[in-house]
Coordinates of C-alpha atoms in Angstrom, one line a residue:
M17 CA -36.0 29.7 -8.2
D18 CA -33.9 27.9 -5.5
D19 CA -34.3 24.6 -7.3
I20 CA -32.6 26.2 -10.3
A21 CA -29.9 28.1 -8.4
Y22 CA -28.6 25.3 -6.3
P23 CA -27.5 23.0 -9.2
R24 CA -25.8 26.1 -10.7
T25 CA -24.0 26.6 -7.4
I26 CA -22.7 23.0 -7.5
S27 CA -21.6 23.4 -11.1
R28 CA -19.7 26.6 -10.3
A29 CA -18.1 24.9 -7.3
A30 CA -17.0 22.0 -9.6
L31 CA -15.5 24.5 -12.0
R32 CA -13.6 26.3 -9.3
A33 CA -12.2 23.0 -8.1
I34 CA -10.6 22.2 -11.5
P35 CA -7.4 24.2 -10.8
G36 CA -7.1 22.5 -7.4
L37 CA -7.5 19.1 -9.1
L38 CA -4.8 19.9 -11.7
A39 CA -2.5 21.0 -8.9
L40 CA -3.3 17.8 -7.0
I41 CA -2.2 15.8 -10.0
L42 CA 1.0 17.8 -10.2
A43 CA 1.8 17.2 -6.5
I44 CA 1.1 13.5 -6.8
A45 CA 3.2 13.1 -9.9
S46 CA 6.1 14.9 -8.3
A47 CA 5.9 12.6 -5.3
I48 CA 5.8 9.2 -7.1
R49 CA 9.0 7.2 -6.5
P50 CA 10.9 5.4 -9.2
L51 CA 10.8 1.6 -9.3
T52 CA 13.8 0.2 -7.4
A53 CA 15.2 -3.3 -6.8
D54 CA 12.9 -3.8 -3.7
S55 CA 9.7 -2.4 -5.3
D56 CA 6.7 -4.5 -4.6
F57 CA 5.7 -4.0 -8.2
Y58 CA 8.1 -6.7 -9.4
A59 CA 7.1 -9.2 -6.8
H60 CA 3.4 -8.8 -7.6
A61 CA 4.0 -8.9 -11.3
A62 CA 5.9 -12.2 -10.8
V63 CA 2.9 -13.7 -9.0
G64 CA 0.6 -12.4 -11.7
R65 CA 2.7 -14.1 -14.3
W66 CA 2.5 -17.4 -12.4
I67 CA -1.3 -17.0 -12.2
V68 CA -1.7 -16.3 -15.9
E69 CA 0.7 -19.1 -17.0
H70 CA -0.8 -21.7 -14.7
H71 CA -4.4 -20.6 -14.9
A72 CA -4.7 -21.1 -11.2
I73 CA -4.4 -19.2 -7.9
P74 CA -1.4 -20.2 -5.7
G75 CA -2.1 -21.8 -2.4
R76 CA 1.5 -22.2 -1.3
T77 CA 4.7 -20.2 -1.3
L78 CA 6.2 -19.5 -4.7
F79 CA 9.7 -19.0 -6.0
L80 CA 11.5 -20.2 -2.8
W81 CA 13.7 -23.3 -2.2
S82 CA 13.8 -22.6 1.5
A83 CA 10.1 -22.8 2.3
D84 CA 6.9 -24.5 1.2
S85 CA 4.2 -23.0 3.3
P86 CA 0.4 -22.4 2.9
W87 CA -0.2 -19.0 1.4
I88 CA -3.3 -16.9 0.7
A89 CA -2.6 -14.8 -2.4
H90 CA -5.3 -12.2 -1.5
S91 CA -4.1 -9.8 -4.1
W92 CA -4.3 -12.2 -7.0
L93 CA -6.6 -10.1 -9.2
S94 CA -4.6 -6.9 -8.9
E95 CA -1.4 -9.0 -9.4
A96 CA -2.7 -10.3 -12.7
L97 CA -3.4 -6.7 -13.8
I98 CA 0.1 -5.6 -12.7
Y99 CA 1.6 -8.4 -14.7
G100 CA -0.4 -7.3 -17.8
I101 CA 1.2 -3.9 -17.4
A102 CA 4.8 -5.2 -16.6
R103 CA 4.9 -7.5 -19.7
L104 CA 4.6 -4.5 -22.0
G105 CA 8.1 -3.4 -21.1
D106 CA 8.8 0.3 -21.7
A107 CA 5.2 0.9 -22.8
G108 CA 4.1 -0.8 -19.6
A109 CA 6.2 1.5 -17.5
A110 CA 4.5 4.5 -19.0
A111 CA 1.1 2.9 -18.7
G112 CA 1.8 2.0 -15.1
L113 CA 2.8 5.5 -14.3
I114 CA -0.4 6.9 -15.8
L115 CA -2.5 4.4 -14.0
E116 CA -0.8 5.2 -10.7
I117 CA -1.4 8.9 -11.1
L118 CA -5.0 8.3 -11.9
L119 CA -5.6 6.0 -9.0
L120 CA -3.9 8.4 -6.5
T121 CA -5.8 11.4 -7.9
A122 CA -9.1 9.5 -7.5
V123 CA -8.0 8.4 -4.0
F124 CA -7.6 12.1 -2.9
A125 CA -10.2 13.7 -5.1
I126 CA -13.1 11.5 -3.9
P127 CA -13.0 12.6 -0.3
A128 CA -12.6 16.2 -1.3
S129 CA -15.6 16.0 -3.7
S130 CA -17.8 15.1 -0.8
S131 CA -17.3 18.6 0.6
R132 CA -19.6 21.5 -0.4
R133 CA -16.5 23.7 -0.7
P134 CA -13.8 21.6 -2.4
H135 CA -12.0 24.8 -3.5
S136 CA -11.7 26.3 -0.1
F137 CA -8.4 26.9 1.6
L138 CA -9.1 24.3 4.3
A139 CA -10.0 21.6 1.8
V140 CA -6.9 22.2 -0.3
A141 CA -4.6 22.5 2.7
A142 CA -6.0 19.3 4.3
T143 CA -5.7 17.4 1.0
A144 CA -2.1 18.8 0.6
L145 CA -1.2 17.5 4.0
A146 CA -2.7 14.1 3.3
V147 CA -0.8 13.9 0.0
F148 CA 2.5 14.8 1.7
A149 CA 1.8 12.3 4.5
G150 CA 1.0 9.4 2.2
A151 CA 3.8 10.1 -0.3
S152 CA 5.9 7.2 1.0
R153 CA 3.2 4.8 -0.2
F154 CA 3.0 6.1 -3.7
Q155 CA 3.8 3.1 -5.8
L156 CA 1.8 0.9 -8.2
R157 CA 0.9 -2.0 -6.0
P158 CA -2.4 -3.8 -4.8
E159 CA -2.5 -1.5 -1.8
L160 CA -3.5 1.4 -4.2
F161 CA -6.6 -0.5 -5.3
S162 CA -7.5 -1.1 -1.7
N163 CA -7.2 2.7 -0.9
L164 CA -9.6 3.4 -3.8
A165 CA -12.1 0.9 -2.4
L166 CA -11.7 2.6 1.0
V167 CA -12.6 6.1 -0.3
I168 CA -15.6 4.6 -2.2
L169 CA -16.9 2.9 1.0
L170 CA -16.6 5.8 3.4
P171 CA -18.8 8.3 1.5
M172 CA -21.2 5.4 0.8
A173 CA -21.5 4.6 4.5
I174 CA -21.9 8.3 5.3
S175 CA -24.8 8.7 2.8
W176 CA -26.8 5.9 4.5
R177 CA -27.9 8.1 7.4
R178 CA -28.5 11.1 5.2
S179 CA -30.9 9.2 2.9
P180 CA -32.4 6.3 4.8
L181 CA -34.4 3.7 3.0
T182 CA -37.4 2.0 4.5
N183 CA -38.5 0.0 1.4
T184 CA -36.9 -3.5 1.5
K185 CA -36.6 -3.7 -2.3
S186 CA -34.9 -0.3 -2.5
F187 CA -32.6 -1.3 0.4
L188 CA -31.5 -4.5 -1.4
R189 CA -30.9 -2.7 -4.7
R190 CA -29.4 0.5 -3.5
R191 CA -27.6 -0.6 -0.4
A192 CA -26.9 -4.3 -0.1
L193 CA -26.0 -4.9 -3.8
P194 CA -23.4 -2.1 -4.1
V195 CA -21.9 -3.2 -0.8
S196 CA -21.7 -6.8 -1.9
L197 CA -20.1 -6.0 -5.2
L198 CA -17.6 -3.6 -3.6
F199 CA -16.5 -6.2 -1.1
I200 CA -16.3 -9.0 -3.6
L201 CA -14.0 -6.9 -5.8
W202 CA -12.1 -5.5 -2.8
A203 CA -11.4 -9.0 -1.4
N204 CA -9.9 -10.2 -4.7
L205 CA -7.8 -7.0 -5.1
H206 CA -6.1 -6.7 -1.7
G207 CA -6.3 -8.0 1.9
G208 CA -7.0 -4.4 2.9
V209 CA -10.6 -5.4 2.7
A210 CA -10.1 -6.2 6.5
V211 CA -10.0 -2.4 7.0
G212 CA -13.4 -2.1 5.2
L213 CA -14.9 -4.7 7.5
A214 CA -13.5 -3.0 10.5
L215 CA -15.0 0.4 9.4
L216 CA -18.4 -1.2 8.9
G217 CA -18.1 -2.9 12.3
L218 CA -17.3 0.3 14.0
L219 CA -20.1 2.1 12.2
L220 CA -22.5 -0.6 13.5
I221 CA -21.1 -0.2 17.1
G222 CA -21.3 3.6 17.0
E223 CA -24.8 3.7 15.7
A224 CA -25.9 1.0 18.1
L225 CA -24.6 3.1 21.0
Q226 CA -26.1 6.3 19.7
S227 CA -29.4 5.0 18.2
P228 CA -29.8 1.5 19.5
R229 CA -33.4 1.0 18.4
S230 CA -33.3 2.8 15.1
W231 CA -34.3 1.0 11.9
E232 CA -31.1 2.3 10.2
T233 CA -28.9 0.6 12.8
R234 CA -30.5 -2.7 12.0
R235 CA -30.0 -2.1 8.3
I236 CA -26.3 -1.4 9.0
A237 CA -26.1 -4.8 10.8
V238 CA -27.5 -6.5 7.7
L239 CA -25.0 -4.6 5.5
F240 CA -22.1 -5.7 7.7
A241 CA -23.2 -9.3 7.4
V242 CA -23.5 -8.9 3.6
A243 CA -20.0 -7.5 3.4
A244 CA -18.6 -10.3 5.6
A245 CA -20.2 -12.9 3.4
S246 CA -19.1 -11.2 0.2
V247 CA -15.5 -11.4 1.2
C248 CA -15.9 -15.2 0.9
V249 CA -16.5 -14.9 -2.8
N250 CA -12.9 -15.6 -3.8
P251 CA -10.8 -18.6 -4.9
Y252 CA -10.2 -19.6 -1.3
G253 CA -13.8 -19.2 0.0
A254 CA -14.0 -18.8 3.8
L255 CA -10.4 -19.8 4.1
Y256 CA -9.6 -16.3 2.9
Y257 CA -10.0 -15.1 6.5
R258 CA -6.8 -16.9 7.4
A259 CA -4.9 -14.2 5.6
F260 CA -5.9 -11.9 8.4
I261 CA -4.2 -14.1 11.0
P262 CA -0.4 -13.4 11.3
T263 CA 1.4 -16.7 11.0
N264 CA 4.8 -15.2 10.8
P265 CA 4.8 -12.1 13.0
G266 CA 8.6 -12.2 13.3
V267 CA 9.0 -11.7 9.6
F268 CA 6.7 -8.6 9.5
A269 CA 8.4 -7.2 12.6
S270 CA 11.8 -7.3 10.8
I271 CA 10.5 -5.3 7.8
E272 CA 10.8 -1.5 8.0
E273 CA 7.3 -0.6 6.7
W274 CA 5.6 -3.0 9.2
R275 CA 7.3 -1.4 12.2
P276 CA 5.3 0.9 14.6
A277 CA 5.3 4.5 13.5
L278 CA 6.8 5.7 16.8
A279 CA 9.5 3.0 17.0
L280 CA 13.0 4.4 16.8
P281 CA 14.1 5.8 14.4
I282 CA 10.7 7.5 14.1
F283 CA 9.2 7.2 10.7
H284 CA 9.7 10.4 8.5
P285 CA 8.7 12.9 11.3
P286 CA 7.4 15.6 8.8
M287 CA 5.1 13.0 7.1
L288 CA 4.0 11.6 10.4
L289 CA 3.2 15.1 11.8
S290 CA 1.2 15.9 8.6
A291 CA -0.9 12.7 9.1
L292 CA -1.5 13.5 12.7
L293 CA -2.4 17.1 11.9
V294 CA -5.1 15.9 9.4
T295 CA -6.5 13.7 12.1
A296 CA -6.4 16.6 14.6
L297 CA -8.4 18.8 12.1
A298 CA -10.9 16.0 11.6
F299 CA -11.3 15.5 15.3
T300 CA -11.8 19.3 15.8
A301 CA -14.5 19.4 13.1
W302 CA -16.2 16.4 14.6
V303 CA -16.2 18.0 18.1
R304 CA -17.7 21.3 16.8
N305 CA -20.6 19.6 15.0
P306 CA -23.6 18.9 17.4
D307 CA -24.8 16.3 14.9
R308 CA -21.6 14.3 15.3
R309 CA -21.8 10.5 15.1
W310 CA -19.8 8.4 17.5
S311 CA -18.9 6.0 14.7
R312 CA -16.8 8.8 13.1
L313 CA -14.7 9.0 16.3
L314 CA -14.2 5.3 16.2
W315 CA -13.1 5.6 12.6
L316 CA -10.5 8.2 13.5
L317 CA -9.3 6.0 16.4
L318 CA -9.0 3.1 14.0
G319 CA -6.9 5.2 11.6
V320 CA -4.5 6.3 14.4
A321 CA -4.2 2.8 15.9
S322 CA -3.4 1.3 12.5
L323 CA -0.7 3.9 12.0
L324 CA 0.8 3.3 15.4
I325 CA 0.8 -0.4 14.7
A326 CA 2.5 -0.2 11.3
R327 CA 3.9 2.8 9.5
R328 CA 2.8 1.5 6.2
N329 CA -0.8 2.4 7.2
I330 CA -0.1 6.2 7.0
L331 CA -2.0 6.7 3.8
T332 CA -5.0 4.7 5.0
S333 CA -5.1 6.7 8.2
S334 CA -4.8 10.0 6.4
L335 CA -7.7 9.0 4.0
I336 CA -10.0 8.1 6.9
S337 CA -9.2 11.4 8.6
L338 CA -9.7 13.4 5.4
T339 CA -13.1 11.8 4.8
V340 CA -14.3 12.6 8.4
L341 CA -13.0 16.2 8.1
F342 CA -14.8 16.8 4.9
E343 CA -18.0 15.4 6.3
Y344 CA -18.1 17.9 9.2
F345 CA -15.9 21.0 8.4
D346 CA -18.7 22.8 6.5
F347 CA -20.8 23.2 9.6
A348 CA -21.5 26.8 10.4
P349 CA -24.6 27.1 12.7
R350 CA -24.7 30.9 12.8
L351 CA -24.8 31.2 9.0
R352 CA -27.4 28.6 8.0
K353 CA -30.3 26.6 9.3
A354 CA -30.3 22.8 9.5
N355 CA -30.9 21.1 6.2
A356 CA -30.5 24.3 4.2
P357 CA -28.1 24.5 1.3
T358 CA -24.8 26.3 2.0
V359 CA -24.8 29.7 0.2
G360 CA -21.7 31.7 1.0
R361 CA -20.2 34.9 -0.2
A362 CA -18.7 34.7 -3.6
A363 CA -14.9 34.4 -3.4
S364 CA -12.5 36.5 -5.5
P365 CA -11.9 34.7 -8.8
V366 CA -8.2 35.3 -8.6
L367 CA -8.0 34.0 -5.0
T368 CA -10.1 31.0 -6.0
L369 CA -7.8 30.1 -8.8
L370 CA -4.5 30.8 -7.1
T371 CA -5.1 29.3 -3.6
P372 CA -5.3 25.6 -4.6
V373 CA -2.5 26.0 -7.2
L374 CA -0.2 27.7 -4.8
A375 CA -0.9 25.3 -2.0
A376 CA -0.4 22.1 -4.1
A377 CA 2.7 23.6 -5.8
L378 CA 4.3 24.3 -2.4
V379 CA 3.5 20.7 -1.3
A380 CA 5.1 19.4 -4.5
L381 CA 8.2 21.6 -3.9
A382 CA 8.4 20.4 -0.2
I383 CA 8.2 16.8 -1.3
R384 CA 10.9 17.1 -3.8
S385 CA 13.1 19.1 -1.4
L386 CA 12.6 16.6 1.4
T387 CA 13.4 13.7 -0.9
A388 CA 16.5 15.3 -2.3
L389 CA 17.8 16.2 1.2
T390 CA 17.0 13.1 3.2
A391 CA 16.7 10.1 0.9
P392 CA 19.7 8.1 -0.3
A393 CA 20.3 7.3 -3.9
P394 CA 17.6 4.8 -5.1
D395 CA 18.5 1.2 -5.0
T396 CA 18.3 0.7 -8.8
A397 CA 17.3 -2.6 -10.3
P398 CA 20.2 -5.1 -10.5
V399 CA 20.1 -5.3 -14.3
G400 CA 23.8 -6.2 -14.6
Q401 CA 23.5 -9.1 -12.1
I402 CA 20.5 -10.5 -14.0
A403 CA 22.3 -10.2 -17.3
Y404 CA 25.3 -12.0 -15.9
L405 CA 23.3 -14.9 -14.3
K406 CA 21.4 -15.5 -17.5
R407 CA 24.4 -15.1 -19.8
S408 CA 26.5 -17.5 -17.6
A409 CA 23.6 -20.1 -17.3
V410 CA 23.8 -20.0 -13.5
T411 CA 20.8 -22.0 -12.4
G412 CA 19.5 -23.7 -9.3
R413 CA 19.3 -22.3 -5.8
I414 CA 20.4 -18.8 -5.0
F415 CA 20.9 -17.2 -1.6
N416 CA 19.7 -13.7 -1.7
D417 CA 18.4 -11.0 0.8
Y418 CA 15.2 -9.1 1.0
N419 CA 16.4 -5.9 -0.7
N420 CA 16.7 -7.3 -4.2
A421 CA 14.2 -10.2 -3.8
S422 CA 11.3 -8.6 -5.7
Y423 CA 13.3 -7.9 -8.9
L424 CA 15.1 -11.3 -8.7
E425 CA 11.9 -13.3 -8.6
W426 CA 10.5 -11.3 -11.5
E427 CA 13.6 -11.7 -13.7
L428 CA 14.8 -15.2 -12.7
Y429 CA 11.6 -17.2 -12.8
G430 CA 12.3 -20.5 -14.6
H431 CA 16.1 -20.1 -14.0
N432 CA 16.5 -20.0 -10.3
T433 CA 14.8 -20.4 -6.9
L434 CA 15.5 -18.0 -4.1
F435 CA 16.1 -18.1 -0.3
I436 CA 13.7 -15.2 0.5
D437 CA 11.1 -13.3 -1.4
G438 CA 9.5 -9.9 -1.5
L439 CA 6.0 -10.9 -0.4
N440 CA 6.9 -12.0 3.2
A441 CA 5.4 -15.5 2.4
Y442 CA 8.0 -17.4 4.4
P443 CA 8.1 -18.7 8.0
D444 CA 9.7 -17.0 11.0
E445 CA 12.2 -19.9 11.1
L446 CA 14.1 -18.4 8.2
L447 CA 15.0 -15.3 10.1
P448 CA 17.6 -16.8 12.5
I449 CA 19.0 -18.9 9.6
A450 CA 19.4 -15.7 7.6
A451 CA 21.1 -14.0 10.6
H452 CA 23.6 -16.9 10.8
V453 CA 24.4 -16.8 7.1
F454 CA 24.9 -13.1 6.9
A455 CA 27.1 -13.3 10.0
A456 CA 29.1 -15.9 8.1
D457 CA 29.5 -18.0 11.2
E458 CA 30.0 -21.8 11.2
T459 CA 26.3 -22.5 11.3
G460 CA 25.4 -20.1 8.5
L461 CA 28.2 -21.4 6.1
A462 CA 27.2 -25.0 6.9
Y463 CA 23.6 -24.2 6.0
L464 CA 24.7 -23.1 2.5
D465 CA 26.6 -26.4 2.1
Q466 CA 23.8 -28.6 3.4
Q467 CA 21.2 -26.9 1.1
G468 CA 23.3 -27.2 -2.0
V469 CA 23.5 -23.4 -2.6
C470 CA 26.0 -22.7 -5.4
C471 CA 25.4 -19.0 -5.9
V472 CA 25.1 -16.0 -3.6
V473 CA 23.7 -12.8 -5.0
G474 CA 24.6 -9.7 -3.0
R475 CA 23.3 -6.2 -3.4
R476 CA 24.3 -2.6 -2.9
R477 CA 24.8 -1.4 0.6
D478 CA 21.7 0.5 1.8
P479 CA 23.0 3.5 3.8
R480 CA 19.5 3.9 5.4
Y481 CA 20.0 0.8 7.5
E482 CA 23.6 -0.2 7.6
S483 CA 27.1 1.3 7.6
H484 CA 28.9 -1.7 6.1
Y485 CA 28.3 -4.8 4.1
P486 CA 27.3 -8.1 5.9
N487 CA 30.2 -10.3 7.1
L488 CA 29.1 -12.8 4.6
Y489 CA 30.4 -10.7 1.7
H490 CA 33.9 -10.5 3.1
A491 CA 33.9 -14.2 4.1
L492 CA 32.9 -15.5 0.7
T493 CA 35.5 -13.3 -1.1
H494 CA 38.3 -14.9 1.0
D495 CA 36.9 -18.5 1.2
P496 CA 38.7 -20.9 -1.1
R497 CA 35.4 -22.7 -1.7
W498 CA 33.8 -19.7 -3.3
A499 CA 34.8 -17.2 -6.0
L500 CA 33.7 -13.6 -6.7
V501 CA 32.7 -13.7 -10.3
Y502 CA 30.8 -10.4 -10.6
A503 CA 31.4 -7.1 -8.9
G504 CA 29.2 -4.5 -10.7
P505 CA 27.7 -1.3 -9.3
D506 CA 24.4 -3.2 -8.5
G507 CA 26.1 -5.7 -6.2
P508 CA 28.4 -8.8 -6.2
I509 CA 27.9 -12.4 -7.2
W510 CA 29.7 -15.4 -5.8
V511 CA 29.6 -19.0 -7.2
R512 CA 30.8 -22.1 -5.6
R513 CA 34.0 -23.6 -7.1
I514 CA 32.4 -26.7 -8.6
P515 CA 33.1 -28.2 -12.0
A516 CA 29.7 -26.9 -13.4
Y517 CA 31.0 -23.3 -12.9
A518 CA 34.7 -23.9 -13.6
T519 CA 34.7 -21.5 -16.5
L520 CA 33.3 -18.8 -14.4
W521 CA 35.5 -19.0 -11.4
S522 CA 38.7 -19.9 -13.2
R523 CA 38.2 -16.7 -15.3
A524 CA 37.6 -14.7 -12.2
L525 CA 40.7 -16.0 -10.5
R526 CA 43.0 -14.8 -13.4

């Protein structure tokens, strides 16, 4: 009788989780940000286009006239996919939005599905907090594929101890092969595979400390070796691991999303507090469970450390915490015996339906309200600038800044090369040069002359980080060697007063 009742219990739980899943989709859709000039989507689409057109994987910096450095394009597979979406135009925008919602829904639904009570208030509330915390990372980029691989790996690793295998053939087929395939795909989708390796390494350390002589610990060591070897199945081979070594730390330190979460100004305090609250809930659940594994604590510490190192890791940290929470929060020693299925009192159907809907709807409203109150107007794509450059046949080297680099490299490929790009694939030496140029001092203006730069593309002032335009914009407008030829709402354009652009600057001077 129990064998029949238990599957029915699972089916009923799945049905009760449907309203929560629908509300989750609503909350995610409301939090997705529109594509802007600095969206990574365009930069990755540009790389994907290069890969498709050249039938090769890049090994050096692309699109720049200022640098020619070795570069590991660790996201080449997802970039080719993003290009396939971007090339569809308006239809691609709709397809990309649908894919983004599906990926994000899977990213949050998979951890919740590992719980025996995915419809409970705690499960819904924790998922809602994680959605709110990670909303700043909601954008179609290779990182999303990495997050999906992460939530596939974690339940997989948790299941190893629950159902150990002693037969070698079964171990290879049901453990080693899935791990190998996952890490091969993950390594070619995004460099976040390093997080996967770190989680397996911490799993091995935790199990070695807790069960040093167990057969399962030895199997985990084998799986870690399999994962590490599988990462090498990529166009770069073992050289892929060079992508994990920061060769331009100054560049990353200068970019907002790579700054520590607690660096001033503190990163979105409500979102940061939500992420830390999910971690606190996971830690509490871990402490209350006498069957706790030390590896889970190490996972939580890794998530917190990654967030403190770089605020862009807030979604990764929240997903790790969410998974650990759902592994342990069902524990209730006074209500059930060990290894017995959880059979609780039937909840009110109305409460079961309304709780997840209400919780997720409140999160969606909070996200929209917070965005409307605190976020500036989006830095829309510089469509006017692009149209002017193409219409006026302005070719060659362009000096640009980071904010509009992604869209420029997507739209101006084949027409122009840029000073800086949106993928951080340039050396630290460019940072002081950029500072001199934007300050419009003698060294900076001389650099533009020496490098033969005949066009400077500005952008809208970003009220999040600055109160006025760079000095360069004022200096070029009043420099007799330059002419302001475009002053649209998306930013200004200057060209050097040379015969090749005489028509442009003479018209602008009238």
